[in-house]
Short mmCIF file of C-alpha atoms in Angstrom, two decimals:
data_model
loop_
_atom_site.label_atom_id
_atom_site.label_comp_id
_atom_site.label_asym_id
_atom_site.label_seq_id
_atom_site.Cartn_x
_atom_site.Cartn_y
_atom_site.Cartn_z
CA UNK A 48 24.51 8.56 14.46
CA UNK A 49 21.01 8.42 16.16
CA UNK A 50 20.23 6.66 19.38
CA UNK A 51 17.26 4.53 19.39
CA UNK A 52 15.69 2.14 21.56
CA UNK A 53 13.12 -0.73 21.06
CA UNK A 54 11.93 -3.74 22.30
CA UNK A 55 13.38 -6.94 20.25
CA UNK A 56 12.03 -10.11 20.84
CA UNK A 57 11.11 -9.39 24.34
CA UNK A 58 14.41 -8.15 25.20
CA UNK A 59 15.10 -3.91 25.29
CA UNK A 60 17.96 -3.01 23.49
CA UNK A 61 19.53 0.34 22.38
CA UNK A 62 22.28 1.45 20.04
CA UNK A 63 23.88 4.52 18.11
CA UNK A 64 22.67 3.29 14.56
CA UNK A 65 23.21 5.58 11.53
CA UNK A 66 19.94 6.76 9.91
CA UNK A 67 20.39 5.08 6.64
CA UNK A 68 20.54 1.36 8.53
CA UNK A 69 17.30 -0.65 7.45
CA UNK A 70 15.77 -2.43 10.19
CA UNK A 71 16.94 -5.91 8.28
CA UNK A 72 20.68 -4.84 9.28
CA UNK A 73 20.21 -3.58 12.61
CA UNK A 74 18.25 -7.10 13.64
CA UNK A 75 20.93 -9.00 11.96
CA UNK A 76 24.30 -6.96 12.12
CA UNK A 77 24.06 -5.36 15.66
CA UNK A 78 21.71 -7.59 17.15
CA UNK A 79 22.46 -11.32 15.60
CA UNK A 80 19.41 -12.42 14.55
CA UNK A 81 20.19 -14.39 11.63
CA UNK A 82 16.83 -15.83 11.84
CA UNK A 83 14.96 -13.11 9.51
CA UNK A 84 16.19 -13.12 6.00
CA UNK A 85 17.64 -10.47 3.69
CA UNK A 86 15.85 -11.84 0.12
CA UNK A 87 15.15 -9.85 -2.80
CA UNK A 88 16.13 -6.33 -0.75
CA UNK A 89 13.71 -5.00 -3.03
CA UNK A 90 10.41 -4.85 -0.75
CA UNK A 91 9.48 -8.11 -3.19
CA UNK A 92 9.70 -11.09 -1.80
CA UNK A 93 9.05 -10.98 2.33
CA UNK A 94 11.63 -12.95 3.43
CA UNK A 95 12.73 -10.43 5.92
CA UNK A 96 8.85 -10.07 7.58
CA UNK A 97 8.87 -9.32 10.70
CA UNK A 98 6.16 -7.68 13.02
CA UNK A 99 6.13 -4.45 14.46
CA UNK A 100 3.69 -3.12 17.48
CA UNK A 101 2.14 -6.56 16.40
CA UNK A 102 1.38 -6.15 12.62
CA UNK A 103 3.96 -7.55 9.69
CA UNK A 104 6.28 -5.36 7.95
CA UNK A 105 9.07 -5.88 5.38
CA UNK A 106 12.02 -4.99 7.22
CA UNK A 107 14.34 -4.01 4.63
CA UNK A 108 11.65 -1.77 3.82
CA UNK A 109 11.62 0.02 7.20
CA UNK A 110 14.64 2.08 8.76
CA UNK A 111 15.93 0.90 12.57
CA UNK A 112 15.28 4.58 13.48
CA UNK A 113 11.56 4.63 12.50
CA UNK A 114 11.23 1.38 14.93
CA UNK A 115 12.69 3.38 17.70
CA UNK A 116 10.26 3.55 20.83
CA UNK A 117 8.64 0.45 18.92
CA UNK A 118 8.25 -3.36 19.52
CA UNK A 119 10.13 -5.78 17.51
CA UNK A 120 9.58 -9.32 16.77
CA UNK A 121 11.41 -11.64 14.40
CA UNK A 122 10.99 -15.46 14.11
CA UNK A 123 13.29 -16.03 16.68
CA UNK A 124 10.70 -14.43 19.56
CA UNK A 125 7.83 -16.90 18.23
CA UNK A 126 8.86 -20.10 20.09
CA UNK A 127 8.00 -19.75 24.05
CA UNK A 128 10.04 -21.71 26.35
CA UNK A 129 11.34 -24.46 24.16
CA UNK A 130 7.50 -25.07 22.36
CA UNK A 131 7.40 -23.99 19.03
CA UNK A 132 4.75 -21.66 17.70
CA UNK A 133 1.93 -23.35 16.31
CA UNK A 134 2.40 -22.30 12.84
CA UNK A 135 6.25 -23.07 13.36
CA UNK A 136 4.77 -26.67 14.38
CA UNK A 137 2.73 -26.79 11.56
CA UNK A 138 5.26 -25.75 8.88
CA UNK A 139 7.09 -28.62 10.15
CA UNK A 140 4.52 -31.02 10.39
CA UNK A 141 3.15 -30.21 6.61
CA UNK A 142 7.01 -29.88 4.97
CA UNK A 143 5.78 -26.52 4.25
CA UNK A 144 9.60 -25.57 3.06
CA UNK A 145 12.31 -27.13 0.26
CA UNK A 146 15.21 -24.92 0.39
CA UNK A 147 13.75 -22.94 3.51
CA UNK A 148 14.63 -19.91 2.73
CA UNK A 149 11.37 -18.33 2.24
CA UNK A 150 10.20 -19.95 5.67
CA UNK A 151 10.96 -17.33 8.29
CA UNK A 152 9.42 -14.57 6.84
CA UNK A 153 6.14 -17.07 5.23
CA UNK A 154 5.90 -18.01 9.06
CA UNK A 155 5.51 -14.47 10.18
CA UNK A 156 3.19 -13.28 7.76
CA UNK A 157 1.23 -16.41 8.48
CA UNK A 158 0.94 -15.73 11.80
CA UNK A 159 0.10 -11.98 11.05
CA UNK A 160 -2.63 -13.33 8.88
CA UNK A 161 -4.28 -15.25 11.08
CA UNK A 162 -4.20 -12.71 13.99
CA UNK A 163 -6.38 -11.00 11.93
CA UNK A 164 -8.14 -13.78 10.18
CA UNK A 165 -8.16 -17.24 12.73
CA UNK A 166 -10.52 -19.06 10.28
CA UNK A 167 -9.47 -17.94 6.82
CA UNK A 168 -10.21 -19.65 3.81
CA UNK A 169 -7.50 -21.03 1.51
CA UNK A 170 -8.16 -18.32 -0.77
CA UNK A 171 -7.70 -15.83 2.05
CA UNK A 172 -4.73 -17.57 2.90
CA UNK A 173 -3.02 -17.40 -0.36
CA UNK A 174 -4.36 -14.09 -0.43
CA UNK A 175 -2.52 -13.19 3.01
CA UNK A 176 0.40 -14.59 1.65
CA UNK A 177 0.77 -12.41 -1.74
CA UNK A 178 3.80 -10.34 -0.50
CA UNK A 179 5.74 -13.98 -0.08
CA UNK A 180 7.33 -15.55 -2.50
CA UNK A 181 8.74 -18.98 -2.74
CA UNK A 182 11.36 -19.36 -5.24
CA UNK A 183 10.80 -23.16 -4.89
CA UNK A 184 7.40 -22.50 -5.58
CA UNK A 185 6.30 -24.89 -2.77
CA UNK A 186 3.29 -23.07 -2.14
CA UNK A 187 0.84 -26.16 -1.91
CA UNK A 188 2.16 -27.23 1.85
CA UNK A 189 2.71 -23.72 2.88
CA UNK A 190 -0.95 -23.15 2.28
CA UNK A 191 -1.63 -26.63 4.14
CA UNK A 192 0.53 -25.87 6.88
CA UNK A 193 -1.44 -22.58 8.02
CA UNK A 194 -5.06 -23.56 7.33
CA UNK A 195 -3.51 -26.56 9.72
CA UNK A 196 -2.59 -24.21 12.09
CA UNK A 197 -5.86 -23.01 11.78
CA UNK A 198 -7.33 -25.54 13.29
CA UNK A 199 -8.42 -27.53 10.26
CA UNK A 200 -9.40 -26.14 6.54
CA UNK A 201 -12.59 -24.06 6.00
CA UNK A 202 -13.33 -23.99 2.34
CA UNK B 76 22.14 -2.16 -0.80
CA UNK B 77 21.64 0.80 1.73
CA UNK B 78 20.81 4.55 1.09
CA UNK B 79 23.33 7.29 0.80
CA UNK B 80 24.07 9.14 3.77
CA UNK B 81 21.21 11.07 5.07
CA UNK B 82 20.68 13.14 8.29
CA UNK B 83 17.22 11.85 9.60
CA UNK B 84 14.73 14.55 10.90
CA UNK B 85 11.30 13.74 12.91
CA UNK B 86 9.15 16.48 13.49
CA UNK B 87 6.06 16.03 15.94
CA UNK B 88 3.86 18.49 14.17
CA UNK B 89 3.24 20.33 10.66
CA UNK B 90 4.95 23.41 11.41
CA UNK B 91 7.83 21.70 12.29
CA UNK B 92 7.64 19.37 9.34
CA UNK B 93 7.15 22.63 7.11
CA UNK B 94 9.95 24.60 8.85
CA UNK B 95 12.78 21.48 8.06
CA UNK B 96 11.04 21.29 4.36
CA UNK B 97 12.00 25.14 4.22
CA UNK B 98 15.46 25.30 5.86
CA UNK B 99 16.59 21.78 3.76
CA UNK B 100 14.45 23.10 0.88
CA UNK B 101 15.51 20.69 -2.81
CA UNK B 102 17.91 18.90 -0.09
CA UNK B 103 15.41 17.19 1.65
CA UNK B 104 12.63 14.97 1.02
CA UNK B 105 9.35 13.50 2.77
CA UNK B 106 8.90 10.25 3.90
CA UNK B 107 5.37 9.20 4.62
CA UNK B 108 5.23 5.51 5.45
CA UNK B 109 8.50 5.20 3.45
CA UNK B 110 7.31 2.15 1.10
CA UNK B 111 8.07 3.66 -2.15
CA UNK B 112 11.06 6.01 -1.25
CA UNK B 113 13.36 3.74 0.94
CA UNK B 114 13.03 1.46 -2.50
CA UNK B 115 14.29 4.31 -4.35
CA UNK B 116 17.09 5.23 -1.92
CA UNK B 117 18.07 2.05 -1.40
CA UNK B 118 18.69 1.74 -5.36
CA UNK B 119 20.57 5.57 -5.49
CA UNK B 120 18.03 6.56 -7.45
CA UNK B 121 17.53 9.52 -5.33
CA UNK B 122 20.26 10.44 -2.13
CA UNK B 123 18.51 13.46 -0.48
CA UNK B 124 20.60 14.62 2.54
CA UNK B 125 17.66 15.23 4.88
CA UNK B 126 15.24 13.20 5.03
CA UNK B 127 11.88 14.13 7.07
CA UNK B 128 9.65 11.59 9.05
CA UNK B 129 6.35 12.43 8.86
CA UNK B 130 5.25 9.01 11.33
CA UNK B 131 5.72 10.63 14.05
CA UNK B 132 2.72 13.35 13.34
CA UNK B 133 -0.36 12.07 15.19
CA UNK B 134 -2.48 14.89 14.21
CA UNK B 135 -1.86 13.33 10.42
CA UNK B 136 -3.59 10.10 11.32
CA UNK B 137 -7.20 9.06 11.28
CA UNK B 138 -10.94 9.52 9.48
CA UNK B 139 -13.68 11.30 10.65
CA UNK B 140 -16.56 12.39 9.31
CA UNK B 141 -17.52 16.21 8.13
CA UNK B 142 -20.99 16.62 7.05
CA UNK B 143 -20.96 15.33 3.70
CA UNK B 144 -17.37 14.84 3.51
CA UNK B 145 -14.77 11.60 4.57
CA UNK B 146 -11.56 13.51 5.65
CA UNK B 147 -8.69 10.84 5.32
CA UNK B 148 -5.53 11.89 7.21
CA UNK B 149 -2.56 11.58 5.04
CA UNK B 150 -0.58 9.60 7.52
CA UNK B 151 -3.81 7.19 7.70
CA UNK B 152 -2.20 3.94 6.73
CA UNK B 153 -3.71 1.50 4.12
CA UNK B 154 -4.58 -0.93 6.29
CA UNK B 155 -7.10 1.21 8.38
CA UNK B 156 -8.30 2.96 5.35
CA UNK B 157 -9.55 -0.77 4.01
CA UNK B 158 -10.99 -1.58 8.23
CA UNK B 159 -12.69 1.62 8.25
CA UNK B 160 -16.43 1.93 8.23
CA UNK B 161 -17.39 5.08 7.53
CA UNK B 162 -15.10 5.00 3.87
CA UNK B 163 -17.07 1.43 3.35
CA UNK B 164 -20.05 3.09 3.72
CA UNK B 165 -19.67 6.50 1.82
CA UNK B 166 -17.10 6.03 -0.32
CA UNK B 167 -16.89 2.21 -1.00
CA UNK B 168 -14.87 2.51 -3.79
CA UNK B 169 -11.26 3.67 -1.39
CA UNK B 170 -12.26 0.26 0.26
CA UNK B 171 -12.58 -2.20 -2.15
CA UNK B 172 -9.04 -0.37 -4.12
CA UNK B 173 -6.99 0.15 -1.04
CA UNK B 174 -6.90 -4.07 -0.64
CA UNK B 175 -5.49 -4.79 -3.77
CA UNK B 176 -2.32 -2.02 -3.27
CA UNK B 177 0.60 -3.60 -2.90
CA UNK B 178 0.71 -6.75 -0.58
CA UNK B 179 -0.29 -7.35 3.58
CA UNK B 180 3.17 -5.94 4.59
CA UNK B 181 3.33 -2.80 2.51
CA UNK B 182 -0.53 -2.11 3.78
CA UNK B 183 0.74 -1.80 7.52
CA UNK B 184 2.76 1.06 6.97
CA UNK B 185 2.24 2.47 3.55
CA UNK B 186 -0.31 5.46 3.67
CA UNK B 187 -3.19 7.35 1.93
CA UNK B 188 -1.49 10.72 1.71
CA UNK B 189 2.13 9.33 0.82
CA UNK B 190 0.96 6.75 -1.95
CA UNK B 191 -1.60 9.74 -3.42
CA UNK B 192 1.51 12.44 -3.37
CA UNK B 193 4.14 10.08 -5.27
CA UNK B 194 1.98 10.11 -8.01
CA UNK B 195 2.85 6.76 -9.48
CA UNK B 196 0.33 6.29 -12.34
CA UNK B 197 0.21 3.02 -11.60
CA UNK B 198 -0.71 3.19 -7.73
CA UNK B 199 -3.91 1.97 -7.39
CA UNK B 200 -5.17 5.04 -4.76
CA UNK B 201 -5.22 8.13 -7.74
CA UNK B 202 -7.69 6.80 -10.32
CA UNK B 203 -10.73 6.10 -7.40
CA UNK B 204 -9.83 9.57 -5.25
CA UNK B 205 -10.05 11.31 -8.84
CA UNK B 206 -13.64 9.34 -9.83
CA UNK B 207 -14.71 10.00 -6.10
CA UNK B 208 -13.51 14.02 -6.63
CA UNK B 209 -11.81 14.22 -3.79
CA UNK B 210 -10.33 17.24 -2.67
CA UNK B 211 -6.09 17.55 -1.78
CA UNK B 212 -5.76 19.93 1.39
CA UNK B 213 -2.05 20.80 1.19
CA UNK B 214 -0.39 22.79 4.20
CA UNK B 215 2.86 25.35 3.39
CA UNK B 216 4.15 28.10 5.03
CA UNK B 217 1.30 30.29 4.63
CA UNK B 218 -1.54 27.80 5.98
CA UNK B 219 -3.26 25.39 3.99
CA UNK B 220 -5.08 25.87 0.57
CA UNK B 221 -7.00 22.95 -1.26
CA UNK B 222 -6.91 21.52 -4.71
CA UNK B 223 -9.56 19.41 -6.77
CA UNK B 224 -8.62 16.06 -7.59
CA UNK B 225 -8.99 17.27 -11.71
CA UNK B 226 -6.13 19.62 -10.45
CA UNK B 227 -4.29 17.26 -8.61
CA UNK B 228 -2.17 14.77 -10.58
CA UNK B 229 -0.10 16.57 -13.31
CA UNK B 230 2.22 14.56 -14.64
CA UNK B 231 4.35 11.51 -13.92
CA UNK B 232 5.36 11.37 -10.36
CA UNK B 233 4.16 15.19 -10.30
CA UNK B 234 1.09 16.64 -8.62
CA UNK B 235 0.35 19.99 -7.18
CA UNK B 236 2.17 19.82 -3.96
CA UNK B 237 4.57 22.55 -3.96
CA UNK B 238 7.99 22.34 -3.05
CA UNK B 239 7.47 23.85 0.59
CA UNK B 240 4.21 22.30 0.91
CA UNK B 241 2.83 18.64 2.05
CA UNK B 242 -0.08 17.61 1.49
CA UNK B 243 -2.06 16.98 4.93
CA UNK B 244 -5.68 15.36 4.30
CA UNK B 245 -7.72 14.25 1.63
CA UNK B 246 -11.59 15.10 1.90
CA UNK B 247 -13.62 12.48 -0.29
CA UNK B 248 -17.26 13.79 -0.80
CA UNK B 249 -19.69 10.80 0.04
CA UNK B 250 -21.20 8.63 -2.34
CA UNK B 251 -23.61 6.58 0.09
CA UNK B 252 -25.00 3.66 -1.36
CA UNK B 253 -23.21 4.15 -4.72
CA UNK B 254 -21.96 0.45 -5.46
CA UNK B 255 -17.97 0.28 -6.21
CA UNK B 256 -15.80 -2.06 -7.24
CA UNK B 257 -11.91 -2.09 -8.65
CA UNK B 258 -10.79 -4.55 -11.09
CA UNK B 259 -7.26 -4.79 -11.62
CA UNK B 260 -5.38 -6.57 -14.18
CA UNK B 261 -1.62 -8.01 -12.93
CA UNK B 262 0.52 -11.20 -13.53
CA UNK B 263 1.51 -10.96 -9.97
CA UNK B 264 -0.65 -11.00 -6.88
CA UNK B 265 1.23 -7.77 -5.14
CA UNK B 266 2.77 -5.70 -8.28
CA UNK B 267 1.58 -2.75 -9.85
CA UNK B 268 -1.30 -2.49 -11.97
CA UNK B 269 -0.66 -3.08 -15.55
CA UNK B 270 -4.36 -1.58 -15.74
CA UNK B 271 -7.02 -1.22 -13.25
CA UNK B 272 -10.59 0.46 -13.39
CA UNK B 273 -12.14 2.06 -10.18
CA UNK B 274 -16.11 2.33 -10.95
CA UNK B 275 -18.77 3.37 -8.64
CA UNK B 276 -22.47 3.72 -9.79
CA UNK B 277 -25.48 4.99 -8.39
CA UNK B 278 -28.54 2.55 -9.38
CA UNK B 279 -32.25 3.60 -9.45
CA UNK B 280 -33.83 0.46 -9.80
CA UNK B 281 -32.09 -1.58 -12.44
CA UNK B 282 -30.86 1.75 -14.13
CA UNK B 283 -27.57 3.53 -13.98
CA UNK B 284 -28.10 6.91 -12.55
CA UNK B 285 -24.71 8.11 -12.40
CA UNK B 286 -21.31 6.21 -13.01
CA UNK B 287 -17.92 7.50 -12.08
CA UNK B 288 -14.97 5.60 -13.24
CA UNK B 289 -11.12 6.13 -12.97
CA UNK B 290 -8.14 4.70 -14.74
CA UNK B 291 -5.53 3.61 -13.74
CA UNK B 292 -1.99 3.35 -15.76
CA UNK B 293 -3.50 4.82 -18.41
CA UNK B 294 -1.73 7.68 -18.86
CA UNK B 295 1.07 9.60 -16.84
CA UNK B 296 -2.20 10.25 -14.33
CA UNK B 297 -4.92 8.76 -13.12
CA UNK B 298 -7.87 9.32 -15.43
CA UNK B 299 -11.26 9.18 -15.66
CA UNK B 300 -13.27 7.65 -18.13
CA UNK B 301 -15.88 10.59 -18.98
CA UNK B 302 -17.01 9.38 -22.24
CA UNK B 303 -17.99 5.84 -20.30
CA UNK B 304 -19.58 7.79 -17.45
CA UNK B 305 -21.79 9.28 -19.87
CA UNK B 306 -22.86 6.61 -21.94
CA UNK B 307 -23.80 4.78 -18.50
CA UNK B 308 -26.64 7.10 -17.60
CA UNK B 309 -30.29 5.99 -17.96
CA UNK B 310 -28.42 2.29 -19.08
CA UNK B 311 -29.79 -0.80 -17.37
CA UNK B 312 -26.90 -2.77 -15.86
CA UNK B 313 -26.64 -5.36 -18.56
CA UNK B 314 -23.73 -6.85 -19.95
CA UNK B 315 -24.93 -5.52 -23.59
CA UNK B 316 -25.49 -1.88 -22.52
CA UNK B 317 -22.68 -1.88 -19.90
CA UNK B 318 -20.01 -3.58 -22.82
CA UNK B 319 -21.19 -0.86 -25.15
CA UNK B 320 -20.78 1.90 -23.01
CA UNK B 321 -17.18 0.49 -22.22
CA UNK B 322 -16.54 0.74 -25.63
CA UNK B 323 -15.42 4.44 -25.23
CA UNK B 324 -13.17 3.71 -22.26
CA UNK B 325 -9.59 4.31 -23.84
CA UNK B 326 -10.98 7.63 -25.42
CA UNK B 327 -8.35 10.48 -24.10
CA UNK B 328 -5.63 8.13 -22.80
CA UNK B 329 -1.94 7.67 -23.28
CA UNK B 330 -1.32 4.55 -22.00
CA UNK B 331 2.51 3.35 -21.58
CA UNK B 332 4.04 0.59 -23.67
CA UNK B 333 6.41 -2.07 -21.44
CA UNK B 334 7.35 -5.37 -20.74
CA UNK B 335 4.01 -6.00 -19.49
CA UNK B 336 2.03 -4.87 -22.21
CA UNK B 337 1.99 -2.39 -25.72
CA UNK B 338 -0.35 0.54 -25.39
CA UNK B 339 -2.49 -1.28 -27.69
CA UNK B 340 -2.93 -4.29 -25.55
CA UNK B 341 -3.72 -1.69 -22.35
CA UNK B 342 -6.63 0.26 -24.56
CA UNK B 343 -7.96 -2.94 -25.30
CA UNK B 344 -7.80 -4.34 -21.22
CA UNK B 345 -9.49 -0.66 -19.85
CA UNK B 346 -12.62 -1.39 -22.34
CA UNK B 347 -12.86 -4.82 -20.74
CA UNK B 348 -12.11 -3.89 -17.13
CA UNK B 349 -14.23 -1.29 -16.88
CA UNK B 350 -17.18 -3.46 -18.59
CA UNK B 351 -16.52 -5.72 -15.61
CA UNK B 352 -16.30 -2.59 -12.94
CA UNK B 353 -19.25 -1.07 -13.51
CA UNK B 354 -21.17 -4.53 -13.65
CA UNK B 355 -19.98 -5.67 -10.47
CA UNK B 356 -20.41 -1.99 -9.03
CA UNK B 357 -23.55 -2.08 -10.71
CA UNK B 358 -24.92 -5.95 -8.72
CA UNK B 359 -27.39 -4.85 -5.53
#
């Protein structure tokens, strides 16, 4: 077992994880946070993005160890006090999800994306969101919902 | 699925990296920015028992300039290889690959060094360090020796990293004001090349002065095209001249036959990607 400590969501939290735990497990097993996704658990499909020190990741594709010393947030830190995100609000307000599944981990990488990018085009957008996939293929209102969040489409 | 069992080992320097590489020896393996082995391990594919942590090397991160040389740390991560100025000035080519490896995600922690030493013939990082000739400085035991890219790649998954050495920084000569561009040819956004072309051309007026081109998937390494490079010089950039030059540009190869595509089909794509490289490398 190796001890490691991060910052999740705000909150600090340490445990005795073995090495071989993917950061996926640890945020869902030990910790509870349902929120992110296990998908494909093949690195595919980004359904268990989350960021770390700020910057998306796929995390069944990163061990809990190597976020040790690291900051952690899953969909479940976006909201502040009650107010949803404004890409959460804008997922919702575009239907930017059928089965949902796909959601949490679209939403992250959305937000990632415009971090870097605040005005991006759609292309950029779809672009951004290459490492996501939506099994329902909904990608039409996902697309909306960001340049929404955005602040209105630049083509 | 989860890996095997491992015992997890995170050196702060080299010489610590290289002294758990030669206690552990065949029992351990490297982990860069982990996006290609934790895949692996996950699947059983490969269960080392030690497994060694290169992130936590700082001295293995970051570009700087030597002269006429980039130096690329191999712990640089993709995503500040494709922000960085001085490779999208003298050696454009890194740049405009290094976006299309992979997807967002994989580009925050996946790095230079790691995705050069696996070796996969289809990374998209191999075929523009080889038509760049880059140079592979590799630390072991007894200090650090380097290898030309020509030297580099030998087989599948194989390169000239020996088994007690890692490879610590890639120095890419500069090609300022060469134009570059990557074409790569996928049915998915973030997969693997099924073929991709790396060109980068120096223009004297509307002539090709020099071309350098690399393949990639095209073989069991990266490869250049040669024969192309060749034909390009003293061409104008046209789409006549350029398509006939591209002609040659599955001379040499042994391209892989899969679900994607017969070997066939991938001789015919590098002759049409690279006709499209060069002539977008080629635009002012």
């Amino acid at each position: 077992m190796t001890r490691i400590e991060m910052t999740v969501d705000g909150a600090r939290v340490s445990d005795d994880v073995e090495p071989r735990m993917l950061l996926v497990h640890y945020l869902r097993e030990k910790l509870g946070k349902t929120g992110t996704l296990v998908g494909c658990d093949t690195s595919n499909c980004g359904a268990c993005t989350v960021h770390l020190d700020g910057h998306s990741v796929k995390s069944c594709n990163v061990l809990a160890v190597q976020a040790a010393g690291h900051e952690v947030t899953t969909i479940e830190g976006l909201a502040q006090g009650g107010d949803l995100h404004p890409v959460q609000e804008a997922f919702h307000d575009c239907h930017a999800l059928q089965c949902g599944y796909c959601t949490p981990g679209m939403i992250m990488q959305s937000v990632d994306l415009l971090n870097d990018n605040p005005h991006p085009t759609e292309e950029e957008v779809r672009l951004g969101l290459e490492g996501n996939l939506c099994r329902c293929t909904g990608y039409h209102n996902i697309v909306k919902a960001v340049l929404q969040a955005a602040g209105g489409a630049s083509s | 699925m989860i890996p095997a069992q491992f015992e997890y080992l995170a050196p702060t320097t080299v010489e610590e990296a290289l002294s758990a590489l030669a206690q552990h020896g065949d029992d351990a393996k490297i982990m860069a920015g982990g996006q290609s082995l934790l895949p692996v391990m996950r699947m059983r594919l490969n269960a080392p028992d030690y497994v060694i942590d290169l992130g936590g090397i700082d001295s293995l991160r970051g570009i700087r300039e030597e002269g006429d040389t980039i130096v690329v740390g191999a712990m640089t991560r993709h995503v500040d290889v494709g922000n960085d100025p001085l490779l999208a000035e003298h050696a454009a080519l890194i740049s405009r690959a290094v976006v299309h490896l992979a997807d967002p995600q994989v580009r925050h922690r996946g790095t230079f060094g790691g995705a050069l030493a696996h070796a996969d013939p289809a990374g998209d990082l191999g075929g523009p360090a080889l038509a760049l000739g880059a140079q592979f400085v590799v630390t072991g035991p007894g200090g650090s020796r380097t290898v030309a890219a020509d030297d580099f790649f030998e087989d599948l998954f194989t390169t000239a990293v020996g088994d007690d050495e890692i490879l610590t920084e890639v120095r890419i000569p500069k090609h300022t004001g060469w134009g570059a561009h990557y074409e790569k040819f996928v049915r998915v956004a973030h997969q693997w090349s099924i073929v991709a072309v790396g060109a980068t051309v120096r223009m004297d007026g509307g002539t090709i002065a020099e071309a350098r081109i690399g393949l990639t998937n095209m073989g069991s390494t990266p490869l250049r095209a040669r024969a192309v490079e060749d034909a390009l010089v003293g061409q104008p950039a046209t789409e006549d001249a350029v398509g006939e030059a591209a002609q040659s540009a599955a001379e040499g190869t042994n391209p892989p036959s899969d679900l994607n595509g017969d070997a066939d089909y991938r001789r015919h794509l590098a002759t049409v990607l690279t006709r499209r490289a060069v002539l977008a490398a080629a635009q002012p």
